[in-house]
Amino acid sequence: MSLNKVQLIGNVGKDPDVRYLDNGVAVATFPLATTDRAYTLANGTQVPERTEWHNIVLWRGLAETAEKYVHKGDKLYIEGKIRSRSYDDQNGIKRYIVEIFADNMEMLTLRTTQAGTAQQPMQPGVAPQQPSSAQAVQTADASDDLPF
Amino acid sequence: MSLNKVQLIGNVGKDPDVRYLDNGVAVATFPLATTDRAYTLANGTQVPERTEWHNIVLWRGLAETAEKYVHKGDKLYIEGKIRSRSYDDQNGIKRYIVEIFADNMEMLTLRTTQAGTAQQPMQPGVAPQQPSSAQAVQTADASDDLPF
Amino acid sequence: MSLNKVQLIGNVGKDPDVRYLDNGVAVATFPLATTDRAYTLANGTQVPERTEWHNIVLWRGLAETAEKYVHKGDKLYIEGKIRSRSYDDQNGIKRYIVEIFADNMEMLTLRTTQAGTAQQPMQPGVAPQQPSSAQAVQTADASDDLPF
Amino acid sequence: MSLNKVQLIGNVGKDPDVRYLDNGVAVATFPLATTDRAYTLANGTQVPERTEWHNIVLWRGLAETAEKYVHKGDKLYIEGKIRSRSYDDQNGIKRYIVEIFADNMEMLTLRTTQAGTAQQPMQPGVAPQQPSSAQAVQTADASDDLPF
DNA sequence: TTTT
DNA sequence: TTTT
């Protein structure tokens, strides 16, 4: 009876910050920028481009994929949900933060990942040898022999 | 090169607050709740349901539609983008707020709107005589004679 | 590097047809109608409403949920992917069919399911005692103690 | 009361076929491929990758953008709706075709379009001088001086 | 803090 | 008929 879905295509602002909880679960966070194009209104007003920053949070397999393959500057497709939480800042003031909990990620910047060539943008026409995308759940819940 | 899209199905927390700017443009705001179901983890932990509140902002025709047809408790489909802004609160502390600027709305609670019967849930099987949904842009940009 | 996503809100055209494969996997199929509103073009042309029928296919837990809770006339949210296949019809002519393989379903028509009261629309403000929605995967892949 | 939305990220199979109707409206069509990754089931079965071909239809400004900027092999984000129609083939047999009527397109393959360098994949780090994406409606319906 |  |  409810839907909370976010889909973003944007650029990673910083290399992911990945940490592991006591139970071994990985959590990755990084900022992602989406930018609206500049345009001109009917009355001639110029509306400049505008960048929105999103706080992306990944868990488990997606976090591990991000740790290995996601870097500052990369273009990503992210699908997930909006989630807000509050915390007390260093001055004891209650702050709210809105995060995007991702459940799907597609990497739109291809990179070769062979030793010595890491971090290089993909050459056109050269196929990557490493997985360049990730859908963590895809195989995990396959409990029979049907290919869907 | 960028995508910033949000899709929500949830319930309206309060009647919309609608105001008109000096240039006649309508702006409507209201909170929308989406609720994740409770569930039980593999290890037996009960995860309770969790409600997320979204700050919805509508402009122009959609705001006018909301003023006429949207009420507290209604179930809505909202499509739009995430947009954050900052403001100084009454104590001079800088606050951030995240809003959903909607560009599409579908009303999933049907109501008759004839005089005297307003606010009644729709009878099953009876077609509504009033617009029960709104896509403000749909007709506005039709500048030729093609039906798409 | 690829995305194939469909999101529909529409009405079920017939009670689901559910069958069980030899390995016990359930498959449910039913038609779902989405309807574009009628509207008037700038040049005065009336564009009538138009109904699109979608062939929905559900697997496993979602199929079992559909068998129990989905009925003709119900309004559903369906999320999935487009998938086409060919078959030879009774005249040996090769036919193509496009289906929506659903991986998420939300039931937007609430029904009480107690004996004797089935098929009744939900009273406004009364919480359902039965699950009124389904996300089959949600608990299945939870392998640690984190509530996400 | 209805939603019919498709979102695709895939590769263009052929250069767009663009034609102009008598009233000057442009229509572009081309195939777009989305590919599901290969994966291994829990029981060890290898499921090969699978490509789905989508018939994309663009109108008006989006069609004109496609005519100028979209080429075979390009990666695109497409948002639109599912629409089916029937026709009689050359043998008088009634055939059905499902098309995606796009209302948004984002070009994920960047190309320089300066004279002499057209059709070349973008060099990493070199900014394109031409619009590399298109949202036809974005400016068209701006009828006041508000930047949204 | 990204990208075009 | 694309792409990885």
Coordinates of C-alpha atoms (C1' of nucleotides) in Angstrom, one line a residue:
Chain A
M1 CA 0.0 0.0 0.0
S2 CA 3.0 2.2 -0.1
L3 CA 5.8 3.1 -2.5
N4 CA 9.0 4.9 -1.7
K5 CA 11.3 4.8 -4.8
V6 CA 14.1 7.0 -5.9
Q7 CA 16.0 6.7 -9.2
L8 CA 19.1 8.7 -9.8
I9 CA 21.7 9.0 -12.6
G10 CA 24.6 11.2 -11.4
N11 CA 28.2 11.5 -10.6
V12 CA 30.0 10.3 -7.5
G13 CA 31.4 13.3 -5.5
K14 CA 34.0 11.3 -3.4
D15 CA 35.4 7.8 -3.2
P16 CA 33.0 5.7 -1.1
D17 CA 33.5 5.6 2.6
V18 CA 33.2 1.9 3.5
R19 CA 33.1 0.4 7.0
Y20 CA 32.2 -3.0 8.3
L21 CA 29.9 -3.5 11.3
D22 CA 30.7 -6.0 14.0
N23 CA 28.6 -8.6 12.3
G24 CA 30.6 -8.3 9.2
V25 CA 28.0 -6.3 7.2
A26 CA 29.5 -3.7 4.9
V27 CA 28.1 -0.2 4.7
A28 CA 29.2 2.3 2.0
T29 CA 28.3 5.9 1.8
F30 CA 29.1 8.6 -0.8
P31 CA 27.6 11.7 -2.2
L32 CA 26.1 11.7 -5.7
A33 CA 25.4 14.8 -7.7
T34 CA 22.5 15.2 -10.1
T35 CA 22.4 18.4 -12.2
D36 CA 19.4 20.0 -13.8
R37 CA 20.2 21.7 -17.1
A38 CA 20.2 25.5 -17.4
Y39 CA 17.3 26.8 -19.5
T40 CA 15.5 30.0 -20.6
L41 CA 12.0 30.8 -19.5
A42 CA 9.4 32.0 -21.9
N43 CA 9.9 35.5 -20.5
G44 CA 13.6 35.4 -21.2
T45 CA 14.8 34.7 -17.7
Q46 CA 17.9 32.6 -17.6
V47 CA 17.6 29.7 -15.1
P48 CA 21.1 28.5 -14.3
E49 CA 21.9 24.8 -13.9
R50 CA 21.4 23.5 -10.4
T51 CA 23.2 20.6 -8.7
E52 CA 21.5 18.5 -6.1
W53 CA 23.6 16.3 -3.8
H54 CA 22.3 13.0 -2.5
N55 CA 23.6 11.0 0.4
I56 CA 23.8 7.4 -0.9
V57 CA 24.0 4.5 1.5
L58 CA 24.7 1.0 0.3
W59 CA 24.6 -2.2 2.4
R60 CA 26.2 -5.7 2.1
G61 CA 27.0 -6.8 -1.4
L62 CA 26.3 -3.5 -3.0
A63 CA 28.7 -1.8 -0.5
E64 CA 31.4 -4.3 -1.3
T65 CA 30.9 -3.7 -5.0
A66 CA 31.2 0.0 -4.4
E67 CA 34.3 -0.5 -2.4
K68 CA 35.9 -2.3 -5.3
Y69 CA 34.6 -0.5 -8.3
V70 CA 33.1 2.9 -7.5
H71 CA 35.3 6.0 -7.6
K72 CA 35.0 9.8 -7.4
G73 CA 33.7 11.1 -10.7
D74 CA 32.0 7.9 -11.8
K75 CA 28.5 8.1 -13.3
L76 CA 26.0 5.8 -11.6
Y77 CA 22.4 4.7 -11.8
I78 CA 21.1 4.3 -8.3
E79 CA 17.7 2.9 -7.3
G80 CA 16.5 2.9 -3.7
K81 CA 14.4 4.6 -1.1
I82 CA 14.3 7.9 0.8
R83 CA 15.1 7.6 4.4
S84 CA 15.6 10.3 6.9
R85 CA 17.1 10.2 10.4
S86 CA 18.0 12.7 13.1
Y87 CA 21.2 13.1 15.1
D88 CA 22.6 15.6 17.5
D89 CA 25.5 17.7 16.1
Q90 CA 28.6 18.7 18.0
N91 CA 26.7 21.7 19.5
G92 CA 23.9 19.4 20.7
I93 CA 21.5 20.7 18.1
K94 CA 19.2 18.2 16.6
R95 CA 19.9 17.8 12.9
Y96 CA 18.0 15.8 10.2
I97 CA 19.6 14.1 7.3
V98 CA 18.0 12.5 4.3
E99 CA 19.7 9.5 2.8
I100 CA 19.0 7.3 -0.2
F101 CA 19.2 3.6 0.8
A102 CA 20.1 2.0 -2.5
D103 CA 18.9 -1.5 -3.5
N104 CA 20.2 -1.4 -7.1
M105 CA 23.3 0.2 -8.7
E106 CA 24.4 0.2 -12.3
M107 CA 27.8 1.6 -13.1
L108 CA 27.6 3.8 -16.2
T109 CA 31.3 4.7 -16.2
L110 CA 33.3 1.7 -17.4
R111 CA 36.8 1.1 -16.1
T112 CA 39.4 -1.5 -16.8
T113 CA 40.5 -3.0 -13.5
Q114 CA 43.5 -5.0 -14.4
A115 CA 46.6 -4.4 -12.4
G116 CA 48.4 -1.3 -13.5
T117 CA 45.5 0.1 -15.4
A118 CA 43.0 0.7 -12.5
Q119 CA 41.2 4.1 -12.4
Q120 CA 41.6 4.6 -16.1
P121 CA 38.5 5.5 -18.1
M122 CA 37.6 2.8 -20.4
Q123 CA 39.0 3.0 -23.9
P124 CA 36.2 3.0 -26.5
G125 CA 35.8 -0.5 -28.0
V126 CA 37.7 -2.3 -25.3
A127 CA 35.6 -4.7 -23.3
P128 CA 36.1 -4.7 -19.5
Q129 CA 37.3 -7.9 -17.9
Q130 CA 35.6 -7.2 -14.6
P131 CA 32.0 -6.9 -13.7
S132 CA 31.0 -3.4 -14.3
S133 CA 27.7 -3.4 -12.6
A134 CA 26.0 -5.0 -9.7
Q135 CA 22.6 -6.2 -8.6
A136 CA 23.4 -7.8 -5.3
V137 CA 20.1 -9.6 -4.8
Q138 CA 19.9 -11.1 -8.2
T139 CA 21.4 -14.4 -7.5
A140 CA 21.0 -14.5 -3.8
D141 CA 17.3 -15.5 -3.7
A142 CA 17.4 -18.0 -6.5
S143 CA 16.2 -21.2 -4.8
D144 CA 15.0 -23.2 -7.7
D145 CA 16.1 -23.9 -11.2
L146 CA 14.1 -21.3 -13.1
P147 CA 16.0 -18.6 -14.9
F148 CA 14.0 -15.6 -13.5
Chain B
M1 CA 23.1 13.1 -18.4
S2 CA 21.3 13.2 -15.1
L3 CA 18.2 11.7 -13.5
N4 CA 16.6 12.8 -10.3
K5 CA 13.3 11.0 -10.0
V6 CA 11.1 10.1 -7.0
Q7 CA 7.9 8.0 -7.0
L8 CA 5.8 7.7 -4.0
I9 CA 2.5 6.1 -3.1
G10 CA 1.4 7.2 0.3
N11 CA -1.2 9.0 2.4
V12 CA -1.6 12.8 2.8
G13 CA -0.9 13.9 6.4
K14 CA -2.7 17.2 6.3
D15 CA -4.9 19.1 4.0
P16 CA -2.7 21.0 1.5
D17 CA -1.5 24.4 2.3
V18 CA -2.0 26.5 -0.9
R19 CA -0.8 30.0 -1.5
Y20 CA -0.6 32.2 -4.6
L21 CA 2.5 34.1 -5.5
D22 CA 2.3 37.7 -6.7
N23 CA 2.4 36.5 -10.3
G24 CA -0.6 34.3 -9.7
V25 CA 1.3 31.0 -9.6
A26 CA -0.2 28.5 -7.1
V27 CA 2.0 26.6 -4.7
A28 CA 0.7 23.7 -2.6
T29 CA 2.6 21.9 0.1
F30 CA 1.6 18.9 2.3
P31 CA 3.2 16.0 4.0
L32 CA 2.9 12.5 2.5
A33 CA 3.6 9.3 4.5
T34 CA 5.0 6.1 3.1
T35 CA 5.2 3.1 5.4
D36 CA 7.5 0.1 5.1
R37 CA 5.9 -3.1 6.3
A38 CA 7.1 -4.8 9.5
Y39 CA 8.9 -8.0 8.8
T40 CA 11.0 -10.7 10.6
L41 CA 14.6 -11.2 9.9
A42 CA 16.1 -14.7 9.3
N43 CA 17.5 -14.6 12.8
G44 CA 14.1 -13.9 14.3
T45 CA 14.5 -10.2 14.9
Q46 CA 11.2 -8.3 14.5
V47 CA 11.6 -5.2 12.4
P48 CA 8.7 -2.9 13.1
E49 CA 6.9 -0.9 10.4
R50 CA 8.5 2.4 9.7
T51 CA 6.9 5.6 8.4
E52 CA 8.7 8.1 6.3
W53 CA 7.3 11.6 5.9
H54 CA 7.9 13.5 2.6
N55 CA 7.5 17.2 2.1
I56 CA 5.5 17.5 -1.2
V57 CA 5.6 20.7 -3.2
L58 CA 3.3 21.3 -6.2
W59 CA 3.2 24.2 -8.6
R60 CA 0.6 25.8 -10.8
G61 CA -2.0 23.5 -12.2
L62 CA -1.1 20.6 -9.9
A63 CA -1.3 22.9 -6.9
E64 CA -4.7 24.0 -8.0
T65 CA -5.8 20.5 -8.4
A66 CA -4.5 19.7 -5.0
E67 CA -6.4 22.6 -3.5
K68 CA -9.7 21.3 -5.0
Y69 CA -9.3 17.5 -4.6
V70 CA -6.6 16.5 -2.2
H71 CA -7.5 16.0 1.5
K72 CA -5.9 14.6 4.6
G73 CA -5.9 10.9 4.5
D74 CA -6.0 10.5 0.7
K75 CA -3.8 8.0 -1.0
L76 CA -1.7 9.6 -3.7
Y77 CA 0.8 8.6 -6.4
I78 CA 3.4 11.4 -6.6
E79 CA 6.2 11.6 -9.1
G80 CA 8.8 14.3 -9.0
K81 CA 12.3 15.2 -8.0
I82 CA 14.3 15.6 -4.8
R83 CA 15.2 19.2 -4.0
S84 CA 16.9 20.5 -0.9
R85 CA 17.2 24.0 0.4
S86 CA 18.5 25.7 3.6
Y87 CA 16.9 28.4 5.7
D88 CA 17.7 30.0 9.1
D89 CA 15.3 28.9 11.8
Q90 CA 13.9 31.2 14.5
N91 CA 17.2 30.8 16.5
G92 CA 19.3 31.7 13.6
I93 CA 20.5 28.2 13.1
K94 CA 20.9 27.1 9.5
R95 CA 18.5 24.2 8.7
Y96 CA 18.2 22.0 5.7
I97 CA 15.0 20.7 4.3
V98 CA 14.5 18.1 1.6
E99 CA 11.4 18.5 -0.5
I100 CA 9.8 16.6 -3.4
F101 CA 8.9 18.8 -6.3
A102 CA 6.1 16.9 -7.9
D103 CA 5.5 17.0 -11.7
N104 CA 2.8 14.3 -11.7
M105 CA 0.1 13.3 -9.3
E106 CA -2.5 10.6 -9.4
M107 CA -5.3 10.4 -6.9
L108 CA -5.8 6.9 -5.7
T109 CA -8.6 7.7 -3.3
L110 CA -11.7 8.4 -5.3
R111 CA -14.3 10.9 -4.0
T112 CA -17.5 12.1 -5.5
T113 CA -17.4 15.9 -5.6
Q114 CA -21.0 16.7 -6.2
A115 CA -22.5 19.2 -3.8
G116 CA -23.6 17.4 -0.6
T117 CA -21.7 14.2 -1.2
A118 CA -18.1 15.5 -1.0
Q119 CA -15.6 13.5 0.9
Q120 CA -17.4 10.2 0.5
P121 CA -15.5 7.2 -0.6
M122 CA -16.3 6.2 -4.1
Q123 CA -18.8 3.3 -4.5
P124 CA -17.2 0.3 -6.1
G125 CA -18.2 0.0 -9.8
V126 CA -19.5 3.5 -10.1
A127 CA -17.5 5.7 -12.5
P128 CA -16.6 9.1 -11.1
Q129 CA -18.0 12.1 -12.9
Q130 CA -15.2 14.3 -11.8
P131 CA -11.6 14.3 -12.6
S132 CA -10.0 12.0 -10.2
S133 CA -6.5 12.5 -11.2
A134 CA -4.3 15.2 -12.7
Q135 CA -1.4 15.5 -15.0
A136 CA -1.1 19.2 -15.3
V137 CA 1.3 19.3 -18.3
Q138 CA -0.6 16.7 -20.4
T139 CA -2.7 19.0 -22.4
A140 CA -0.7 22.2 -21.9
D141 CA 2.0 21.4 -24.4
A142 CA -0.2 20.0 -27.2
S143 CA 0.5 22.3 -30.1
D144 CA -0.5 20.1 -33.0
D145 CA -3.3 17.7 -33.8
L146 CA -1.7 14.4 -32.8
P147 CA -3.2 12.5 -29.9
F148 CA 0.0 11.9 -28.1
Chain C
M1 CA 24.8 -1.2 -17.8
S2 CA 21.2 -1.9 -18.6
L3 CA 17.8 -1.1 -17.1
N4 CA 14.5 -2.6 -18.1
K5 CA 11.9 -1.4 -15.7
V6 CA 8.1 -1.1 -15.9
Q7 CA 5.8 0.5 -13.3
L8 CA 2.0 0.2 -13.7
I9 CA -1.0 1.2 -11.7
G10 CA -4.1 -0.4 -13.2
N11 CA -7.0 -2.7 -12.8
V12 CA -7.0 -6.5 -13.0
G13 CA -9.0 -7.7 -16.0
K14 CA -9.6 -11.3 -14.8
D15 CA -8.9 -13.4 -11.8
P16 CA -5.3 -14.7 -11.9
D17 CA -4.6 -17.9 -13.6
V18 CA -2.3 -19.8 -11.3
R19 CA -0.4 -23.0 -12.1
Y20 CA 2.3 -24.9 -10.4
L21 CA 5.4 -26.3 -12.2
D22 CA 6.7 -29.8 -11.5
N23 CA 9.3 -28.3 -9.2
G24 CA 6.6 -26.6 -7.2
V25 CA 7.1 -23.1 -8.4
A26 CA 3.9 -21.1 -8.8
V27 CA 3.3 -18.9 -11.8
A28 CA 0.3 -16.5 -12.0
T29 CA -0.8 -14.6 -15.1
F30 CA -3.5 -12.0 -15.5
P31 CA -4.3 -9.0 -17.7
L32 CA -3.9 -5.5 -16.2
A33 CA -5.5 -2.4 -17.8
T34 CA -4.0 1.1 -17.6
T35 CA -6.1 3.9 -19.1
D36 CA -5.0 7.2 -20.4
R37 CA -7.4 10.0 -19.8
A38 CA -9.3 11.7 -22.5
Y39 CA -8.2 15.2 -23.3
T40 CA -8.6 18.0 -25.8
L41 CA -5.9 19.2 -28.0
A42 CA -5.0 22.9 -28.5
N43 CA -6.8 22.7 -31.9
G44 CA -10.0 21.4 -30.3
T45 CA -9.6 17.8 -31.3
Q46 CA -11.0 15.5 -28.7
V47 CA -8.7 12.6 -27.9
P48 CA -10.7 9.8 -26.3
E49 CA -9.4 7.8 -23.3
R50 CA -7.4 4.8 -24.3
T51 CA -6.9 1.5 -22.5
E52 CA -3.7 -0.5 -22.7
W53 CA -3.8 -4.2 -21.6
H54 CA -0.6 -5.6 -20.1
N55 CA 0.1 -9.3 -19.7
I56 CA 1.3 -9.7 -16.1
V57 CA 3.4 -12.7 -15.1
L58 CA 4.2 -13.4 -11.4
W59 CA 6.5 -16.1 -10.0
R60 CA 6.8 -17.9 -6.7
G61 CA 5.7 -16.0 -3.6
L62 CA 4.2 -13.2 -5.6
A63 CA 2.2 -15.7 -7.6
E64 CA 1.0 -17.3 -4.4
T65 CA 0.0 -13.9 -3.0
A66 CA -1.9 -13.2 -6.2
E67 CA -3.7 -16.6 -6.0
K68 CA -4.9 -15.7 -2.5
Y69 CA -5.6 -11.9 -2.7
V70 CA -5.9 -10.7 -6.2
H71 CA -9.2 -10.6 -8.0
K72 CA -10.8 -9.2 -11.1
G73 CA -11.3 -5.5 -10.8
D74 CA -8.6 -4.9 -8.2
K75 CA -6.3 -2.0 -8.5
L76 CA -2.7 -2.9 -8.4
Y77 CA 0.8 -1.4 -8.5
I78 CA 3.1 -3.6 -10.5
E79 CA 6.8 -3.2 -10.9
G80 CA 8.8 -5.5 -13.2
K81 CA 10.5 -5.8 -16.5
I82 CA 9.4 -6.2 -20.2
R83 CA 9.9 -9.6 -21.7
S84 CA 8.9 -10.8 -25.1
R85 CA 8.7 -14.3 -26.4
S86 CA 7.4 -16.0 -29.5
Y87 CA 5.2 -19.1 -30.0
D88 CA 3.5 -20.8 -32.8
D89 CA -0.3 -20.4 -32.8
Q90 CA -2.8 -23.0 -33.7
N91 CA -2.3 -22.3 -37.4
G92 CA 1.4 -22.6 -37.2
I93 CA 1.9 -18.9 -37.5
K94 CA 4.7 -17.5 -35.3
R95 CA 3.3 -15.0 -32.8
Y96 CA 5.0 -12.6 -30.5
I97 CA 3.8 -11.7 -27.0
V98 CA 5.1 -9.1 -24.7
E99 CA 4.8 -9.8 -21.0
I100 CA 5.5 -7.9 -17.8
F101 CA 7.5 -10.1 -15.4
A102 CA 6.7 -8.6 -12.0
D103 CA 9.1 -8.4 -9.1
N104 CA 7.0 -6.2 -6.9
M105 CA 3.3 -5.9 -6.4
E106 CA 1.3 -3.6 -4.1
M107 CA -2.4 -4.1 -3.7
L108 CA -4.3 -0.8 -3.8
T109 CA -7.7 -2.2 -3.3
L110 CA -8.1 -3.3 0.2
R111 CA -10.4 -6.2 1.1
T112 CA -11.3 -7.8 4.3
T113 CA -10.6 -11.5 3.9
Q114 CA -12.5 -12.9 6.8
A115 CA -15.0 -15.7 6.0
G116 CA -18.3 -14.2 4.9
T117 CA -17.0 -10.7 4.2
A118 CA -14.7 -11.3 1.3
Q119 CA -14.8 -8.9 -1.7
Q120 CA -16.0 -6.0 0.4
P121 CA -14.3 -2.8 0.0
M122 CA -12.4 -1.7 3.1
Q123 CA -14.1 0.8 5.4
P124 CA -12.1 4.0 5.5
G125 CA -10.1 4.3 8.7
V126 CA -10.2 0.7 9.6
A127 CA -6.9 -1.1 9.5
P128 CA -6.9 -4.4 7.6
Q129 CA -6.1 -7.5 9.6
Q130 CA -4.7 -9.3 6.5
P131 CA -1.7 -8.6 4.5
S132 CA -2.9 -6.2 1.8
S133 CA 0.4 -6.1 -0.1
A134 CA 3.3 -8.2 -1.0
Q135 CA 7.0 -7.9 -1.6
A136 CA 8.0 -11.5 -1.9
V137 CA 11.7 -10.9 -1.7
Q138 CA 11.7 -8.6 1.2
T139 CA 12.4 -11.1 4.0
A140 CA 13.9 -13.9 1.9
D141 CA 17.3 -12.4 1.5
A142 CA 17.8 -11.1 5.0
S143 CA 20.8 -13.0 6.2
D144 CA 21.9 -10.9 9.1
D145 CA 20.4 -8.9 11.9
L146 CA 20.1 -5.5 10.3
P147 CA 16.6 -4.1 9.7
F148 CA 17.2 -3.1 6.0
Chain D
M1 CA -5.9 6.5 -11.4
S2 CA -3.5 4.8 -13.8
L3 CA 0.2 4.6 -14.4
N4 CA 2.0 3.3 -17.4
K5 CA 5.7 4.0 -17.1
V6 CA 8.7 2.4 -18.7
Q7 CA 12.4 3.3 -17.9
L8 CA 15.1 1.8 -20.0
I9 CA 18.9 2.1 -20.2
G10 CA 20.2 0.3 -23.2
N11 CA 22.0 0.5 -26.5
V12 CA 20.6 1.8 -29.8
G13 CA 20.5 -1.0 -32.4
K14 CA 20.2 1.1 -35.5
D15 CA 20.4 4.8 -36.5
P16 CA 17.0 6.3 -35.9
D17 CA 14.5 6.3 -38.7
V18 CA 13.0 9.8 -38.8
R19 CA 10.1 11.0 -40.8
Y20 CA 7.9 14.1 -40.9
L21 CA 4.2 14.0 -41.0
D22 CA 2.2 16.4 -43.2
N23 CA 1.7 18.7 -40.4
G24 CA 5.4 19.0 -39.8
V25 CA 5.5 16.7 -36.7
A26 CA 8.7 14.6 -36.5
V27 CA 8.5 10.9 -35.6
A28 CA 11.6 8.9 -34.9
T29 CA 11.8 5.2 -34.3
F30 CA 14.7 2.9 -33.4
P31 CA 15.3 -0.4 -31.6
L32 CA 16.9 -0.3 -28.1
A33 CA 18.5 -3.3 -26.5
T34 CA 18.6 -4.0 -22.8
T35 CA 20.6 -7.0 -21.6
D36 CA 20.1 -9.0 -18.4
R37 CA 23.4 -10.3 -17.0
A38 CA 24.2 -14.0 -17.0
Y39 CA 24.2 -15.6 -13.6
T40 CA 24.3 -18.9 -11.8
L41 CA 21.4 -20.3 -9.9
A42 CA 21.8 -21.8 -6.4
N43 CA 21.6 -25.3 -8.0
G44 CA 24.4 -24.5 -10.3
T45 CA 22.4 -23.9 -13.5
Q46 CA 24.0 -21.3 -15.7
V47 CA 21.5 -18.7 -16.9
P48 CA 22.9 -17.0 -20.0
E49 CA 22.6 -13.3 -20.6
R50 CA 19.4 -12.3 -22.4
T51 CA 18.8 -9.3 -24.7
E52 CA 15.4 -7.7 -25.0
W53 CA 14.7 -5.4 -27.9
H54 CA 12.4 -2.5 -27.5
N55 CA 10.7 -0.5 -30.2
I56 CA 11.2 3.1 -29.3
V57 CA 9.0 5.9 -30.8
L58 CA 9.8 9.6 -30.3
W59 CA 7.7 12.6 -31.3
R60 CA 8.4 16.2 -32.1
G61 CA 11.3 17.8 -30.3
L62 CA 12.6 14.5 -29.0
A63 CA 12.5 13.0 -32.5
E64 CA 14.4 16.0 -33.8
T65 CA 17.0 15.6 -31.1
A66 CA 17.3 11.9 -32.0
E67 CA 17.7 12.7 -35.6
K68 CA 20.7 15.0 -34.7
Y69 CA 22.4 13.2 -31.9
V70 CA 21.4 9.6 -31.6
H71 CA 23.3 6.9 -33.4
K72 CA 23.6 3.1 -33.6
G73 CA 25.5 1.9 -30.6
D74 CA 24.7 4.8 -28.3
K75 CA 23.6 4.2 -24.7
L76 CA 20.4 6.0 -23.8
Y77 CA 18.1 6.4 -20.9
I78 CA 14.5 6.3 -22.2
E79 CA 11.4 7.1 -20.2
G80 CA 7.9 6.6 -21.6
K81 CA 4.9 4.4 -21.8
I82 CA 4.0 1.0 -23.3
R83 CA 1.7 1.2 -26.3
S84 CA 0.5 -1.7 -28.4
R85 CA -1.2 -1.6 -31.8
S86 CA -2.1 -4.1 -34.5
Y87 CA -1.6 -4.1 -38.2
D88 CA -2.1 -6.5 -41.1
D89 CA 1.1 -7.9 -42.4
Q90 CA 1.9 -8.6 -46.1
N91 CA 0.0 -11.9 -45.8
G92 CA -3.1 -10.3 -44.4
I93 CA -2.3 -11.7 -41.0
K94 CA -3.1 -9.5 -38.0
R95 CA 0.0 -8.7 -36.1
Y96 CA 0.5 -6.9 -32.8
I97 CA 3.4 -4.7 -32.0
V98 CA 4.4 -3.2 -28.7
E99 CA 6.1 0.1 -28.7
I100 CA 7.6 2.5 -26.1
F101 CA 6.4 6.0 -26.6
A102 CA 9.2 8.1 -25.1
D103 CA 8.6 11.3 -23.3
N104 CA 12.1 11.7 -21.9
M105 CA 15.5 10.8 -23.2
E106 CA 19.0 11.2 -21.8
M107 CA 22.0 10.5 -23.8
L108 CA 24.5 8.5 -21.8
T109 CA 27.1 8.2 -24.7
L110 CA 28.8 11.6 -25.1
R111 CA 29.9 12.6 -28.6
T112 CA 31.6 15.7 -29.8
T113 CA 29.6 17.1 -32.7
Q114 CA 32.0 19.7 -34.1
A115 CA 32.6 19.5 -37.8
G116 CA 35.1 16.8 -38.6
T117 CA 34.8 15.1 -35.3
A118 CA 31.2 14.0 -35.4
Q119 CA 30.3 10.4 -34.5
Q120 CA 33.5 9.9 -32.4
P121 CA 33.1 8.6 -29.0
M122 CA 33.9 11.3 -26.4
Q123 CA 37.5 11.6 -25.2
P124 CA 37.6 11.3 -21.5
G125 CA 38.0 14.6 -19.9
V126 CA 36.9 16.6 -22.9
A127 CA 33.7 18.6 -22.5
P128 CA 31.2 18.4 -25.3
Q129 CA 30.2 21.7 -26.9
Q130 CA 26.8 20.5 -27.9
P131 CA 23.8 19.6 -25.8
S132 CA 24.2 16.0 -25.0
S133 CA 20.8 15.4 -23.6
A134 CA 17.3 16.4 -24.2
Q135 CA 14.1 16.9 -22.3
A136 CA 11.8 18.4 -24.9
V137 CA 9.1 19.6 -22.6
Q138 CA 11.3 21.2 -20.1
T139 CA 11.2 24.8 -21.5
A140 CA 8.1 24.4 -23.6
D141 CA 5.6 24.8 -20.8
A142 CA 7.3 27.5 -18.8
S143 CA 4.7 30.3 -18.9
D144 CA 5.8 32.4 -16.0
D145 CA 9.0 33.5 -14.4
L146 CA 9.6 30.7 -11.9
P147 CA 12.6 28.5 -12.3
F148 CA 10.8 25.2 -11.9
Chain E
dT1 C1' 31.9 17.2 -3.4
dT2 C1' 30.7 15.4 -9.1
dT3 C1' 29.7 16.2 -14.0
dT4 C1' 28.2 18.7 -18.6
Chain F
dT1 C1' 19.8 -5.0 -34.4
dT2 C1' 23.1 -3.0 -29.7
dT3 C1' 26.2 -3.5 -25.7
dT4 C1' 29.1 -5.9 -21.8

